[in-house]
Coordinates of N, CA, C and O in Angstrom, one line a residue:
D1 N 83.0 82.6 101.6 CA 83.7 82.0 100.4 C 85.0 82.7 100.3 O 85.0 84.0 100.1
P2 N 86.1 82.0 100.3 CA 87.4 82.7 100.2 C 87.6 83.4 98.9 O 88.3 84.4 98.8
R3 N 87.0 82.8 97.8 CA 87.2 83.5 96.5 C 86.5 84.8 96.5 O 87.0 85.8 96.0
Y4 N 85.3 85.0 97.1 CA 84.7 86.3 97.2 C 85.5 87.2 98.1 O 85.6 88.4 97.8
T5 N 86.1 86.7 99.1 CA 86.9 87.6 100.0 C 88.1 88.2 99.2 O 88.3 89.4 99.3
V6 N 88.7 87.4 98.3 CA 89.8 87.9 97.5 C 89.2 89.0 96.5 O 89.8 90.0 96.3
Q7 N 88.1 88.6 95.8 CA 87.5 89.5 94.8 C 87.0 90.8 95.5 O 87.1 91.9 94.9
S8 N 86.5 90.7 96.7 CA 86.1 91.9 97.5 C 87.2 92.8 97.8 O 87.1 94.1 97.6
A9 N 88.4 92.3 98.2 CA 89.6 93.1 98.5 C 90.0 93.8 97.2 O 90.4 95.0 97.2
A10 N 90.1 93.0 96.1 CA 90.5 93.6 94.8 C 89.5 94.7 94.4 O 90.0 95.8 93.9
A11 N 88.2 94.5 94.6 CA 87.2 95.5 94.2 C 87.4 96.8 95.1 O 87.3 97.9 94.5
R12 N 87.6 96.7 96.4 CA 87.8 97.8 97.2 C 89.0 98.7 96.8 O 88.9 99.9 96.8
S13 N 90.0 98.0 96.3 CA 91.2 98.7 95.8 C 90.9 99.4 94.5 O 91.2 100.5 94.2
L14 N 90.2 98.6 93.6 CA 89.9 99.1 92.2 C 89.1 100.3 92.2 O 89.4 101.3 91.4
V15 N 88.1 100.4 93.0 CA 87.2 101.6 92.9 C 87.8 102.9 93.4 O 87.3 104.0 93.1
T16 N 89.0 102.8 94.0 CA 89.7 104.0 94.4 C 90.7 104.5 93.4 O 91.3 105.5 93.6
K17 N 90.9 103.7 92.4 CA 92.0 104.0 91.4 C 91.5 105.0 90.3 O 90.3 105.1 90.0
P18 N 92.4 105.8 89.8 CA 92.0 106.7 88.7 C 91.5 105.8 87.5 O 92.1 104.8 87.2
G19 N 90.5 106.3 86.9 CA 89.9 105.5 85.7 C 88.8 104.6 86.1 O 88.2 103.9 85.2
A20 N 88.6 104.4 87.4 CA 87.5 103.5 87.8 C 86.2 104.2 87.4 O 86.0 105.4 87.5
R21 N 85.2 103.4 87.0 CA 83.9 103.9 86.6 C 83.2 104.5 87.8 O 83.0 103.9 88.8
A22 N 82.8 105.8 87.6 CA 82.1 106.5 88.6 C 80.8 105.8 88.9 O 80.1 105.3 88.0
G23 N 80.4 105.7 90.2 CA 79.1 105.2 90.5 C 79.1 103.7 90.8 O 78.1 103.1 91.2
V24 N 80.2 103.0 90.5 CA 80.3 101.6 90.7 C 80.9 101.4 92.1 O 82.0 101.8 92.4
S25 N 80.1 100.8 93.0 CA 80.5 100.6 94.4 C 81.4 99.4 94.5 O 81.5 98.6 93.6
A26 N 82.1 99.4 95.6 CA 83.1 98.2 95.8 C 82.3 96.9 95.9 O 82.7 95.9 95.3
E27 N 81.1 97.0 96.4 CA 80.2 95.8 96.5 C 79.8 95.3 95.1 O 79.9 94.1 94.8
R28 N 79.4 96.2 94.3 CA 79.0 95.9 92.9 C 80.2 95.4 92.1 O 80.1 94.4 91.4
A29 N 81.4 96.0 92.3 CA 82.6 95.6 91.6 C 83.0 94.2 92.0 O 83.4 93.3 91.2
A30 N 82.9 93.9 93.3 CA 83.2 92.6 93.8 C 82.2 91.5 93.3 O 82.7 90.4 92.9
D31 N 81.0 91.9 93.2 CA 80.0 90.9 92.6 C 80.3 90.6 91.1 O 80.3 89.5 90.7
L32 N 80.7 91.7 90.4 CA 81.0 91.5 89.0 C 82.3 90.6 88.8 O 82.3 89.7 88.0
L33 N 83.3 90.9 89.6 CA 84.5 90.1 89.6 C 84.2 88.7 89.9 O 84.7 87.7 89.3
Y34 N 83.5 88.5 91.0 CA 83.1 87.1 91.5 C 82.4 86.3 90.4 O 82.7 85.2 90.2
A35 N 81.4 87.0 89.8 CA 80.6 86.3 88.8 C 81.4 86.0 87.5 O 81.4 84.9 87.0
M36 N 82.1 87.0 87.0 CA 82.8 86.9 85.7 C 84.0 85.9 85.8 O 84.3 85.3 84.8
L37 N 84.6 85.9 87.0 CA 85.8 85.0 87.1 C 85.5 83.7 87.8 O 86.4 83.0 88.2
C38 N 84.3 83.3 87.8 CA 83.8 82.1 88.3 C 84.4 80.9 87.5 O 84.2 80.9 86.3
P39 N 85.0 79.9 88.2 CA 85.5 78.8 87.5 C 84.4 78.0 86.7 O 84.7 77.5 85.6
A40 N 83.2 78.0 87.2 CA 82.1 77.3 86.5 C 81.8 78.0 85.2 O 81.6 77.3 84.2
L41 N 81.8 79.3 85.1 CA 81.6 80.1 83.9 C 82.7 79.8 82.9 O 82.4 79.6 81.7
Y42 N 83.9 79.8 83.4 CA 85.0 79.5 82.5 C 84.8 78.1 81.9 O 85.0 77.9 80.7
L43 N 84.5 77.1 82.7 CA 84.3 75.7 82.2 C 83.1 75.6 81.2 O 83.2 74.9 80.2
V44 N 82.1 76.3 81.5 CA 80.9 76.3 80.5 C 81.4 76.8 79.1 O 81.1 76.2 78.1
L45 N 82.1 77.9 79.1 CA 82.5 78.5 77.8 C 83.7 77.8 77.2 O 83.7 77.6 76.0
V46 N 84.7 77.4 77.9 CA 85.9 76.8 77.4 C 85.7 75.3 77.1 O 85.9 74.8 76.0
R47 N 85.2 74.6 78.1 CA 85.1 73.2 78.0 C 83.8 72.8 77.2 O 83.9 72.1 76.2
D48 N 82.7 73.3 77.7 CA 81.4 72.9 77.1 C 81.1 73.5 75.7 O 80.6 72.9 74.8
R49 N 81.4 74.8 75.6 CA 81.1 75.6 74.4 C 82.3 75.7 73.5 O 82.3 76.2 72.4
R50 N 83.4 75.1 73.9 CA 84.7 75.0 73.1 C 85.3 76.4 72.7 O 85.8 76.5 71.6
W51 N 85.1 77.4 73.6 CA 85.8 78.6 73.3 C 87.3 78.4 73.5 O 87.7 77.7 74.5
P52 N 88.2 78.9 72.7 CA 89.6 78.9 73.0 C 89.9 79.7 74.3 O 89.2 80.7 74.5
P53 N 90.7 79.2 75.2 CA 91.0 79.9 76.4 C 91.4 81.4 76.2 O 91.0 82.3 77.0
E54 N 92.1 81.7 75.1 CA 92.5 83.1 74.8 C 91.2 83.9 74.5 O 91.2 85.1 74.8
E55 N 90.2 83.3 73.9 CA 89.0 84.0 73.6 C 88.2 84.3 74.9 O 87.7 85.4 75.0
W56 N 88.2 83.4 75.8 CA 87.5 83.6 77.1 C 88.3 84.7 77.8 O 87.6 85.6 78.3
E57 N 89.6 84.7 77.8 CA 90.4 85.7 78.5 C 90.1 87.1 77.9 O 89.9 88.0 78.7
E58 N 90.0 87.2 76.6 CA 89.8 88.5 76.0 C 88.4 89.0 76.3 O 88.1 90.2 76.6
W59 N 87.4 88.1 76.3 CA 86.0 88.4 76.6 C 85.9 88.9 78.0 O 85.2 89.9 78.3
A60 N 86.4 88.1 79.0 CA 86.3 88.4 80.4 C 87.0 89.8 80.6 O 86.5 90.7 81.3
F61 N 88.2 90.0 80.1 CA 88.9 91.3 80.2 C 88.1 92.4 79.7 O 87.9 93.4 80.4
S62 N 87.6 92.3 78.5 CA 86.9 93.5 77.9 C 85.6 93.7 78.6 O 85.2 94.9 78.7
T63 N 84.9 92.7 79.0 CA 83.6 92.9 79.7 C 83.9 93.5 81.1 O 83.2 94.5 81.4
L64 N 84.8 93.1 81.8 CA 85.1 93.7 83.1 C 85.6 95.1 82.9 O 85.3 96.0 83.7
R65 N 86.5 95.3 81.9 CA 87.0 96.7 81.7 C 85.8 97.6 81.4 O 85.7 98.7 81.9
D66 N 84.9 97.2 80.6 CA 83.7 98.0 80.2 C 82.8 98.3 81.4 O 82.2 99.4 81.5
Q67 N 82.7 97.3 82.3 CA 81.8 97.5 83.5 C 82.5 98.3 84.6 O 81.8 98.9 85.4
L68 N 83.8 98.2 84.7 CA 84.5 98.7 85.9 C 85.4 100.0 85.6 O 85.7 100.6 86.6
C69 N 85.7 100.2 84.4 CA 86.6 101.3 84.1 C 85.9 102.3 83.1 O 85.1 102.0 82.3
E70 N 86.4 103.6 83.3 CA 85.9 104.6 82.4 C 86.5 104.4 81.0 O 87.5 103.9 80.8

């Protein structure tokens, strides 16, 4: 899956950065990015559940930040 390939590359870079959450592997980070940034999840929340796109963006950002960063 090309989308996972991109998320995996981003995750490998992310886990080496200052402020990355200790103990989160690149594989785990890639899985979190892949799941949270899934187009289907976006459509469920924005189209089907009528979240404003800005609310989805803030939710995705804060959730990923909490999972991946100290």
